[in-house]
């Protein structure tokens, strides 16, 4: 049985024959068109597709084999059956070579004709099915390779913005539209990225998400707009020359997390294939988005854990730091107070020196803690006045010399260096801290240099450099965090609290300056900071430290 009425074109110049064959075929349910010349036949074929063409091999205006080639050129699918007289069997064979399905000799048996036709149509149907399968296979291949590309470009990064940008370019390319965009729901549904969207349209979408997209997000169903003029919500796209749009929800584990959309400049009917592809790409993007979110959560949890463990370590250190000098002071004082022991002058002095030294140490510690809490509270005052750097250094020279007793401290400040605007006391503390660090991490007898210059930004750049163990590149930012101490670093006799550099940074930032370190591991460290150059009109007004971003 035939699924639908097949149409057949019969071409022959014998009108009686045409009439007979028409009757035979009609009875079997075929729709029959007849032509008595090649010219007529070509005209018919140009108008209409015939499943079968039955051609007489000798026609008045053209050879049948010629007509065969022309008809198959117009519709390669047509099943062609040639009719021959005895004399033209050779021609019929040629026809087979040119693509005819069969040839029949006249006069022919109607039953035979009908069975040949059925075979031909079967073959045609099979060929079509194969073609369809092939096309489906090709389409599936295309989709797989697009998905692979999207997921590969999305997987290259955990940075959400990069993922979105890379994926959207692929989306637009694979659906063959000019623009693609992505909305994600965080606190609300918002535009997270776009590719090729006209600037005013992108701005409009960033400002407020059109209701039609919110609906896609909420209901989890795609929306297709074949003609944007019909959709008032998309008037802003219409104004930019877009004609069609499609939108699918981004789903992960059955939950909608956003919307993936495309817009094109031609009227277009989006096929189910397009929507399937868009949905599949959306799934890849949703997974990448989810991965990146999980990664972010994990990183911030890790950062918190790090800070927490630094605090714990700090508490352990601080009690050690407080107890050690206290023990020395207590021990020395108790010894001196023993009623039954007479110490000679030398020993008495040694006890007193220990008490003095460790009282200083305690005082410095308390001072550091106080500074840190002021920095955290934003209540650190800096009294900015014009000062000559050389004077600031002179003010702390004794302290520096006693700290760097076992090192060579060099001060290399150009005579003509303009004055800085700074709190001399606080900058003295910064220098003391930096020099103390240098002594802790550089061998006895090495050189520690304090130098200064005016840099390209018209700021005064002051550096403390040493010849010690240096600081690996990856830790150069971290050491400025409060509590941070480099593990296994060669330390002096005190353990320290990891507050020194955090305090330095706080002080320098309160001056509007910057502090950093340059170091190649093993080749010493050079800590530098900047201070503003004094202009004549500077006021002597105290300032509150604003920055406490430690
Ligand atoms: P505190 O200064 O509170 O007594 P600390 O010296 O350990 O303790 P910071 O001054 O903040 O803390 O320094 C942080 C870390 O940076 C130090 O533990 C050390 O590992 C590293 N560091 C600082 N200065 C140098 C330097 N000149 N050379 C090598 N490493 C240094
Ligand atoms: Mg220190």
Coordinates of C-alpha atoms and ligand atoms in Angstrom, one line a residue:
X1 CA 0.0 0.0 0.0
X2 CA 1.1 3.5 -0.7
X3 CA 1.2 6.1 2.1
X4 CA 0.1 8.9 -0.2
X5 CA -0.9 9.4 -3.7
X6 CA 2.3 9.2 -5.9
X7 CA 2.4 11.4 -9.0
X8 CA 3.7 10.0 -12.3
X9 CA 4.7 11.8 -15.4
X10 CA 4.3 9.7 -18.6
X11 CA 6.0 11.0 -21.8
X12 CA 5.1 9.5 -25.2
X13 CA 4.1 10.8 -28.6
X14 CA 1.6 8.1 -29.1
X15 CA -1.6 9.5 -27.7
X16 CA -3.5 6.2 -27.7
X17 CA -0.7 4.7 -25.6
X18 CA -0.8 7.6 -23.2
X19 CA -4.6 7.1 -22.7
X20 CA -4.2 3.4 -22.0
X21 CA -1.4 3.8 -19.5
X22 CA -3.2 6.7 -17.8
X23 CA -6.1 4.4 -17.2
X24 CA -4.0 1.5 -15.8
X25 CA -2.1 3.8 -13.4
X26 CA -5.2 5.7 -12.2
X27 CA -6.9 2.5 -11.2
X28 CA -3.9 1.8 -9.0
X29 CA -4.3 5.1 -7.3
X30 CA -1.5 7.0 -9.0
X31 CA -1.9 10.6 -10.0
X32 CA -1.0 10.8 -13.7
X33 CA 0.2 13.6 -15.8
X34 CA 1.0 13.0 -19.5
X35 CA 3.2 14.9 -22.0
X36 CA 3.6 14.2 -25.7
X37 CA 6.9 15.9 -26.2
X38 CA 10.2 16.4 -24.3
X39 CA 9.4 20.2 -24.2
X40 CA 6.1 19.6 -22.4
X41 CA 7.7 17.1 -20.1
X42 CA 10.5 19.6 -19.0
X43 CA 7.9 22.3 -18.5
X44 CA 5.9 20.0 -16.2
X45 CA 8.9 18.8 -14.2
X46 CA 9.9 22.4 -13.6
X47 CA 6.5 23.0 -12.0
X48 CA 6.0 19.9 -10.1
X49 CA 7.9 17.0 -8.5
X50 CA 7.0 13.6 -9.9
X51 CA 7.9 10.5 -8.0
X52 CA 8.1 8.6 -11.2
X53 CA 8.7 9.5 -14.8
X54 CA 8.0 7.0 -17.6
X55 CA 9.8 8.1 -20.8
X56 CA 9.5 6.8 -24.3
X57 CA 13.0 6.6 -25.7
X58 CA 12.1 8.1 -29.1
X59 CA 10.4 11.4 -28.9
X60 CA 9.9 13.9 -31.7
X61 CA 11.8 16.8 -30.3
X62 CA 14.6 15.1 -28.3
X63 CA 16.2 11.8 -27.6
X64 CA 14.6 10.1 -24.6
X65 CA 18.1 9.6 -23.0
X66 CA 18.7 13.3 -23.3
X67 CA 15.3 14.1 -21.6
X68 CA 16.2 11.6 -18.9
X69 CA 19.4 13.5 -18.0
X70 CA 17.5 16.8 -17.9
X71 CA 14.7 15.5 -15.7
X72 CA 17.1 13.9 -13.3
X73 CA 19.0 17.1 -13.1
X74 CA 15.8 18.9 -12.1
X75 CA 14.8 16.2 -9.6
X76 CA 17.5 13.7 -8.9
X77 CA 15.0 11.7 -6.7
X78 CA 12.6 10.9 -9.5
X79 CA 12.4 7.2 -10.4
X80 CA 12.8 7.1 -14.2
X81 CA 11.5 4.1 -16.2
X82 CA 12.4 4.0 -19.9
X83 CA 10.1 2.5 -22.6
X84 CA 11.8 1.1 -25.7
X85 CA 11.0 -0.5 -29.0
X86 CA 13.1 -3.6 -30.0
X87 CA 15.5 -1.5 -32.0
X88 CA 16.4 0.8 -29.2
X89 CA 17.5 -1.7 -26.5
X90 CA 21.1 -0.4 -26.7
X91 CA 19.8 3.1 -25.9
X92 CA 17.9 1.8 -23.0
X93 CA 21.1 0.3 -21.5
X94 CA 22.7 3.7 -21.9
X95 CA 19.8 5.2 -20.0
X96 CA 20.4 2.8 -17.1
X97 CA 23.9 4.2 -17.0
X98 CA 22.6 7.7 -16.9
X99 CA 20.5 6.9 -13.8
X100 CA 17.3 5.3 -15.1
X101 CA 15.8 2.8 -12.7
X102 CA 14.6 0.3 -15.3
X103 CA 13.7 -0.1 -18.9
X104 CA 10.6 -1.9 -20.4
X105 CA 10.1 -3.1 -23.9
X106 CA 6.9 -2.2 -25.7
X107 CA 4.4 -3.7 -25.8
X108 CA 4.5 -4.3 -22.1
X109 CA 2.6 -6.3 -19.6
X110 CA 0.7 -3.9 -17.3
X111 CA 1.3 -6.1 -14.2
X112 CA 5.0 -6.0 -14.9
X113 CA 5.0 -2.2 -15.3
X114 CA 3.2 -1.9 -11.9
X115 CA 5.6 -4.1 -10.1
X116 CA 8.6 -2.3 -11.6
X117 CA 7.0 1.0 -10.4
X118 CA 6.5 -0.4 -6.9
X119 CA 10.1 -1.5 -6.7
X120 CA 11.3 1.9 -7.9
X121 CA 9.2 3.6 -5.3
X122 CA 10.5 1.3 -2.6
X123 CA 14.0 2.1 -3.7
X124 CA 13.2 5.8 -3.6
X125 CA 11.8 5.6 -0.1
X126 CA 14.8 3.7 1.1
X127 CA 17.1 6.3 -0.4
X128 CA 15.2 9.1 1.2
X129 CA 15.3 7.3 4.6
X130 CA 19.0 6.9 4.2
X131 CA 19.4 10.5 3.4
X132 CA 17.4 11.5 6.4
X133 CA 19.5 9.3 8.7
X134 CA 22.6 10.7 7.2
X135 CA 21.4 14.2 7.8
X136 CA 20.4 13.4 11.3
X137 CA 23.8 11.8 11.9
X138 CA 25.5 14.9 10.5
X139 CA 23.4 17.1 12.7
X140 CA 24.1 15.1 15.8
X141 CA 27.8 15.2 15.0
X142 CA 27.6 19.0 14.6
X143 CA 25.8 19.3 17.9
X144 CA 28.3 17.1 19.7
X145 CA 31.2 19.1 18.4
X146 CA 29.5 22.4 19.3
X147 CA 28.8 21.1 22.8
X148 CA 32.4 19.8 23.1
X149 CA 33.7 23.2 22.1
X150 CA 31.4 25.0 24.5
X151 CA 32.3 22.8 27.4
X152 CA 36.0 22.9 26.5
X153 CA 36.0 26.7 26.4
X154 CA 34.0 26.9 29.6
X155 CA 36.3 24.4 31.3
X156 CA 39.4 26.4 30.5
X157 CA 38.6 28.7 33.3
X158 CA 36.9 28.9 36.7
X159 CA 36.4 32.6 36.2
X160 CA 32.7 33.2 35.6
X161 CA 33.1 36.1 33.3
X162 CA 35.6 34.3 31.0
X163 CA 33.4 31.2 30.9
X164 CA 30.4 33.3 29.9
X165 CA 32.2 35.3 27.2
X166 CA 33.8 32.3 25.6
X167 CA 30.6 30.3 25.6
X168 CA 28.4 33.0 24.2
X169 CA 30.6 33.5 21.2
X170 CA 30.2 29.8 20.4
X171 CA 26.4 29.9 21.0
X172 CA 26.0 32.8 18.5
X173 CA 28.2 31.0 15.9
X174 CA 26.5 27.7 16.2
X175 CA 22.9 29.0 16.0
X176 CA 24.0 31.4 13.2
X177 CA 22.7 34.6 14.8
X178 CA 24.4 37.9 15.5
X179 CA 24.0 38.0 19.3
X180 CA 23.7 35.8 22.3
X181 CA 23.2 36.8 26.0
X182 CA 23.1 35.2 29.4
X183 CA 21.1 36.2 32.4
X184 CA 21.8 34.6 35.8
X185 CA 19.8 34.7 39.0
X186 CA 21.9 35.8 42.0
X187 CA 19.9 38.2 44.1
X188 CA 17.7 38.8 41.1
X189 CA 17.8 37.9 37.4
X190 CA 20.5 40.1 35.8
X191 CA 22.4 40.3 32.6
X192 CA 25.8 38.5 33.1
X193 CA 27.2 38.6 29.7
X194 CA 26.5 39.1 26.0
X195 CA 28.1 38.6 22.7
X196 CA 27.5 40.9 19.7
X197 CA 24.5 42.6 21.2
X198 CA 24.0 46.3 20.0
X199 CA 25.1 48.6 22.8
X200 CA 21.7 50.2 23.5
X201 CA 20.0 46.8 23.7
X202 CA 22.7 45.5 26.1
X203 CA 22.3 48.7 28.2
X204 CA 18.5 48.3 28.3
X205 CA 18.8 44.6 29.3
X206 CA 21.4 45.4 32.0
X207 CA 19.0 48.1 33.4
X208 CA 15.9 45.9 33.6
X209 CA 15.3 42.3 32.5
X210 CA 12.3 42.2 30.1
X211 CA 9.3 40.3 31.6
X212 CA 9.4 37.7 28.8
X213 CA 12.9 36.5 30.0
X214 CA 11.9 36.5 33.6
X215 CA 9.0 34.2 32.6
X216 CA 11.5 31.8 30.9
X217 CA 13.5 31.7 34.1
X218 CA 10.5 31.2 36.3
X219 CA 8.6 28.7 34.2
X220 CA 11.6 26.8 32.9
X221 CA 10.2 26.7 29.4
X222 CA 11.8 28.0 26.2
X223 CA 10.3 30.9 24.3
X224 CA 10.6 31.5 20.6
X225 CA 10.0 34.8 18.9
X226 CA 10.0 34.3 15.1
X227 CA 9.0 37.9 14.6
X228 CA 10.1 40.4 17.2
X229 CA 7.5 43.0 16.0
X230 CA 4.8 40.8 17.5
X231 CA 6.4 40.9 21.0
X232 CA 6.0 44.2 22.8
X233 CA 8.5 43.1 25.5
X234 CA 11.2 43.0 22.9
X235 CA 10.6 46.4 21.4
X236 CA 14.1 47.4 22.5
X237 CA 15.5 44.7 20.3
X238 CA 13.2 45.7 17.4
X239 CA 14.6 49.2 17.6
X240 CA 18.1 47.9 17.0
X241 CA 17.1 46.0 13.9
X242 CA 16.7 42.5 15.5
X243 CA 13.9 40.4 13.9
X244 CA 13.9 37.1 15.8
X245 CA 14.9 35.8 19.2
X246 CA 14.9 32.6 21.2
X247 CA 15.4 32.0 24.8
X248 CA 15.9 28.8 26.9
X249 CA 16.1 28.4 30.7
X250 CA 19.5 27.4 32.2
X251 CA 18.8 24.3 34.2
X252 CA 20.9 22.4 36.6
X253 CA 19.5 19.4 38.6
X254 CA 16.0 20.4 37.6
X255 CA 16.4 23.9 38.9
X256 CA 16.5 27.0 36.8
X257 CA 19.5 29.3 37.4
X258 CA 19.2 31.7 34.5
X259 CA 18.4 32.3 30.9
X260 CA 20.3 31.8 27.7
X261 CA 19.1 33.8 24.7
X262 CA 19.9 34.6 21.1
X263 CA 18.7 37.4 18.8
X264 CA 19.2 37.6 15.0
X265 CA 18.6 40.3 12.4
X266 CA 16.5 38.2 10.1
X267 CA 13.0 36.8 10.4
X268 CA 13.5 33.2 11.3
X269 CA 11.6 30.2 12.4
X270 CA 13.7 28.5 15.1
X271 CA 13.4 24.8 14.6
X272 CA 13.1 22.2 17.4
X273 CA 16.7 21.3 16.5
X274 CA 17.8 24.9 17.3
X275 CA 16.0 24.9 20.6
X276 CA 17.4 21.4 21.4
X277 CA 20.9 22.7 20.6
X278 CA 20.4 25.9 22.6
X279 CA 19.1 23.9 25.6
X280 CA 22.0 21.5 25.4
X281 CA 24.5 24.4 25.3
X282 CA 22.7 26.0 28.2
X283 CA 23.2 22.8 30.2
X284 CA 27.0 22.9 29.5
X285 CA 27.1 26.6 30.6
X286 CA 25.0 25.9 33.7
X287 CA 27.4 23.2 34.8
X288 CA 30.4 25.5 34.2
X289 CA 28.6 28.3 36.1
X290 CA 27.8 26.0 39.0
X291 CA 31.4 24.8 39.1
X292 CA 32.7 28.3 39.2
X293 CA 30.3 29.2 42.0
X294 CA 31.3 26.2 44.0
X295 CA 35.0 27.1 43.5
X296 CA 34.4 30.6 44.7
X297 CA 32.6 29.4 47.8
X298 CA 35.4 26.9 48.5
X299 CA 38.0 29.6 48.0
X300 CA 36.4 32.1 50.4
X301 CA 35.9 29.3 52.9
X302 CA 39.6 28.5 52.5
X303 CA 40.5 32.2 53.0
X304 CA 38.5 32.3 56.2
X305 CA 40.1 29.2 57.5
X306 CA 43.5 30.6 56.8
X307 CA 42.8 33.8 58.6
X308 CA 41.3 31.8 61.5
X309 CA 44.4 29.6 61.8
X310 CA 46.6 32.7 61.6
X311 CA 44.7 34.1 64.5
X312 CA 45.1 30.9 66.5
X313 CA 48.8 30.9 65.8
X314 CA 48.9 34.6 66.7
X315 CA 47.3 33.9 70.1
X316 CA 49.8 31.2 70.8
X317 CA 52.7 33.4 69.8
X318 CA 51.5 36.4 71.7
X319 CA 51.3 34.6 75.0
X320 CA 54.7 33.2 74.4
X321 CA 55.9 36.7 73.4
X322 CA 54.4 38.1 76.6
X323 CA 55.6 35.4 78.9
X324 CA 59.2 35.3 77.9
X325 CA 60.2 38.9 78.8
X326 CA 57.9 38.7 81.9
X327 CA 59.8 35.6 83.0
X328 CA 63.1 37.3 82.6
X329 CA 62.0 40.4 84.4
X330 CA 60.3 38.5 87.2
X331 CA 63.4 36.2 87.6
X332 CA 65.9 39.0 87.6
X333 CA 63.9 41.1 90.0
X334 CA 63.3 38.2 92.4
X335 CA 67.0 37.3 92.4
X336 CA 67.9 40.9 93.2
X337 CA 65.4 41.0 96.0
X338 CA 66.7 37.8 97.7
X339 CA 67.6 39.1 101.3
X340 CA 70.3 36.5 101.9
X341 CA 72.3 36.9 98.7
X342 CA 74.9 39.6 98.2
X343 CA 75.6 40.2 94.4
X344 CA 78.6 41.9 93.1
X345 CA 78.2 45.1 91.1
X346 CA 78.7 43.3 87.7
X347 CA 76.0 40.7 88.4
X348 CA 73.6 43.3 89.7
X349 CA 74.1 45.4 86.6
X350 CA 73.5 42.3 84.4
X351 CA 70.2 41.6 86.1
X352 CA 69.2 45.3 85.7
X353 CA 70.1 45.3 82.1
X354 CA 68.0 42.2 81.5
X355 CA 65.1 43.8 83.2
X356 CA 65.6 47.0 81.1
X357 CA 65.8 45.1 77.8
X358 CA 62.8 42.9 78.4
X359 CA 60.7 45.8 79.7
X360 CA 61.5 47.4 76.3
X361 CA 60.5 44.3 74.5
X362 CA 57.2 44.1 76.4
X363 CA 56.6 47.8 75.8
X364 CA 57.2 47.3 72.1
X365 CA 54.8 44.4 72.0
X366 CA 52.1 46.3 73.8
X367 CA 52.7 49.1 71.4
X368 CA 52.3 46.8 68.4
X369 CA 49.0 45.4 69.7
X370 CA 47.7 48.9 70.4
X371 CA 48.7 50.0 66.9
X372 CA 47.0 47.0 65.3
X373 CA 43.8 47.6 67.1
X374 CA 43.8 51.2 66.2
X375 CA 44.4 50.4 62.6
X376 CA 41.6 47.9 62.7
X377 CA 39.3 50.4 64.3
X378 CA 40.4 53.2 61.9
X379 CA 41.5 55.4 64.8
X380 CA 45.2 55.6 64.1
X381 CA 46.1 59.3 64.0
X382 CA 49.0 60.5 61.8
X383 CA 50.1 64.1 62.2
X384 CA 51.4 65.0 58.8
X385 CA 54.0 67.8 58.7
X386 CA 56.9 68.6 56.3
X387 CA 60.0 66.8 57.5
X388 CA 63.4 66.1 56.1
X389 CA 63.9 62.4 55.8
X390 CA 67.4 62.7 57.2
X391 CA 66.0 64.3 60.3
X392 CA 63.4 61.5 60.8
X393 CA 66.3 58.9 60.5
X394 CA 68.4 60.9 63.0
X395 CA 65.5 60.8 65.4
X396 CA 65.6 57.0 65.5
X397 CA 69.3 56.5 64.8
X398 CA 70.2 55.3 68.3
X399 CA 67.4 52.7 68.2
X400 CA 68.4 51.6 64.7
X401 CA 72.1 51.3 65.7
X402 CA 71.2 49.2 68.7
X403 CA 69.0 46.9 66.6
X404 CA 71.6 46.6 63.9
X405 CA 74.5 46.1 66.2
X406 CA 75.7 43.0 64.4
X407 CA 75.2 44.4 60.9
X408 CA 76.5 47.3 58.9
X409 CA 73.8 49.9 58.7
X410 CA 74.3 52.3 55.8
X411 CA 72.2 55.5 55.3
X412 CA 72.3 56.8 51.7
X413 CA 70.0 59.8 51.4
X414 CA 70.8 62.5 48.7
X415 CA 71.4 65.9 50.1
X416 CA 68.9 67.6 47.8
X417 CA 66.0 65.3 48.6
X418 CA 62.9 67.4 49.1
X419 CA 61.1 67.2 52.4
X420 CA 58.3 64.6 52.9
X421 CA 54.9 65.2 54.4
X422 CA 54.7 62.7 57.2
X423 CA 54.2 61.8 60.8
X424 CA 57.9 61.6 61.8
X425 CA 57.2 59.3 64.8
X426 CA 55.2 56.8 62.8
X427 CA 57.7 56.8 59.9
X428 CA 60.5 56.2 62.4
X429 CA 58.5 53.2 63.6
X430 CA 58.2 51.9 60.0
X431 CA 62.0 52.2 59.5
X432 CA 62.7 50.6 62.8
X433 CA 60.4 47.7 61.9
X434 CA 62.0 47.2 58.5
X435 CA 65.5 47.4 59.8
X436 CA 64.7 44.9 62.6
X437 CA 63.2 42.5 60.0
X438 CA 66.4 42.8 57.9
X439 CA 68.6 42.0 60.9
X440 CA 66.4 38.9 61.7
X441 CA 66.8 37.5 58.2
X442 CA 70.3 38.5 57.1
X443 CA 73.6 37.0 58.4
X444 CA 75.6 38.9 60.9
X445 CA 78.1 41.3 59.3
X446 CA 76.1 41.9 56.1
X447 CA 75.0 45.3 55.0
X448 CA 71.6 46.9 55.5
X449 CA 71.0 50.0 53.5
X450 CA 68.4 52.8 53.9
X451 CA 68.2 54.8 50.7
X452 CA 65.8 57.3 49.1
X453 CA 65.0 59.0 45.8
X454 CA 62.2 61.0 44.1
X455 CA 60.4 58.5 41.8
X456 CA 58.6 59.1 38.5
X457 CA 55.3 59.8 40.2
X458 CA 56.9 62.8 42.1
X459 CA 56.8 60.8 45.3
X460 CA 59.6 60.1 47.7
X461 CA 60.5 56.5 47.6
X462 CA 62.3 55.1 50.6
X463 CA 63.9 51.7 50.7
X464 CA 65.4 49.3 53.3
X465 CA 67.5 46.6 51.6
X466 CA 69.4 43.7 53.0
X467 CA 71.6 40.8 51.9
X468 CA 69.6 38.1 53.6
X469 CA 67.5 35.1 52.6
X470 CA 64.9 37.1 50.7
X471 CA 61.3 36.3 50.2
X472 CA 59.8 34.0 47.6
X473 CA 57.7 35.7 44.9
X474 CA 54.4 34.0 46.0
X475 CA 54.7 35.2 49.6
X476 CA 55.5 38.8 48.8
X477 CA 51.9 39.9 49.1
X478 CA 51.1 37.7 52.0
X479 CA 53.8 38.9 54.4
X480 CA 51.9 42.3 54.7
X481 CA 48.8 40.5 56.1
X482 CA 48.4 40.7 59.8
X483 CA 49.7 37.6 61.7
X484 CA 51.4 36.3 58.6
X485 CA 54.9 34.8 59.1
X486 CA 56.9 32.8 56.6
X487 CA 57.2 29.2 57.7
X488 CA 60.7 27.8 58.3
X489 CA 62.2 31.2 57.9
X490 CA 65.5 31.7 59.6
X491 CA 64.5 33.6 62.7
X492 CA 66.4 35.4 65.3
X493 CA 66.0 34.8 69.0
X494 CA 62.5 36.3 69.0
X495 CA 59.6 34.6 67.4
X496 CA 57.7 37.8 66.6
X497 CA 54.0 38.1 66.1
X498 CA 53.7 38.8 62.4
X499 CA 52.3 42.2 63.0
X500 CA 55.3 44.3 62.0
X501 CA 54.7 44.6 58.3
X502 CA 50.9 44.9 58.7
X503 CA 51.5 47.9 60.9
X504 CA 54.0 49.4 58.5
X505 CA 51.4 49.0 55.7
X506 CA 48.7 50.6 57.8
X507 CA 50.9 53.6 58.6
X508 CA 52.1 54.1 55.0
X509 CA 48.6 53.8 53.6
X510 CA 47.4 56.3 56.2
X511 CA 49.9 58.7 54.6
X512 CA 48.5 58.0 51.1
X513 CA 51.6 56.0 50.2
X514 CA 52.3 52.4 49.1
X515 CA 54.6 49.7 50.5
X516 CA 56.0 46.7 48.7
X517 CA 58.9 44.3 48.6
X518 CA 61.2 43.3 45.8
X519 CA 63.2 40.1 46.3
X520 CA 64.7 37.2 44.6
X521 CA 64.8 34.3 47.0
X522 CA 68.3 34.1 48.5
X523 CA 69.4 37.4 47.1
X524 CA 68.2 39.7 49.9
X525 CA 65.0 41.8 50.2
X526 CA 64.3 45.4 49.4
X527 CA 61.3 46.9 51.1
X528 CA 60.2 50.2 49.6
X529 CA 57.5 52.7 50.5
X530 CA 56.4 56.1 49.1
X531 CA 55.5 59.3 50.9
X532 CA 54.2 62.6 49.4
X533 CA 56.7 65.4 48.7
X534 CA 56.0 68.4 50.8
X535 CA 54.4 71.4 48.9
X536 CA 54.8 74.7 50.5
X537 CA 51.0 75.1 51.4
X538 CA 50.7 71.9 53.5
X539 CA 48.6 72.2 56.6
X540 CA 49.7 70.8 59.9
X541 CA 46.3 69.1 60.5
X542 CA 46.1 65.7 62.1
X543 CA 44.5 63.0 59.9
X544 CA 42.7 59.8 60.8
X545 CA 44.0 56.7 59.2
X546 CA 41.3 55.7 56.7
X547 CA 42.7 52.5 55.3
X548 CA 42.4 49.3 57.2
X549 CA 42.3 46.9 54.5
X550 CA 44.6 44.4 56.1
Ligands
LIG1 P1 56.9 41.1 64.3 O1 57.4 42.1 63.4 O2 55.5 41.3 64.6 O3 57.7 40.9 65.5 P2 57.6 39.3 62.2 O4 58.8 40.1 62.0 O5 57.6 37.9 62.0 O6 57.0 39.7 63.6 P3 56.5 40.9 60.1 O7 57.5 42.0 60.3 O8 55.1 41.2 59.7 O9 56.4 39.8 61.2 O10 57.1 40.0 58.9 C1 56.3 39.0 58.3 C2 57.2 37.9 57.8 O11 57.9 38.4 56.6 C3 58.3 37.5 58.7 O12 57.9 36.5 59.6 C4 59.4 37.0 57.7 O13 59.2 35.7 57.4 C5 59.2 37.8 56.5 N1 60.1 38.9 56.3 C6 60.0 40.2 56.8 N2 61.1 40.9 56.5 C7 61.9 40.1 55.9 C8 63.3 40.3 55.3 N3 63.9 41.4 55.3 N4 63.8 39.2 54.7 C9 63.2 38.0 54.7 N5 62.0 37.8 55.2 C10 61.3 38.8 55.8
LIG2 MG1 58.9 42.2 62.0

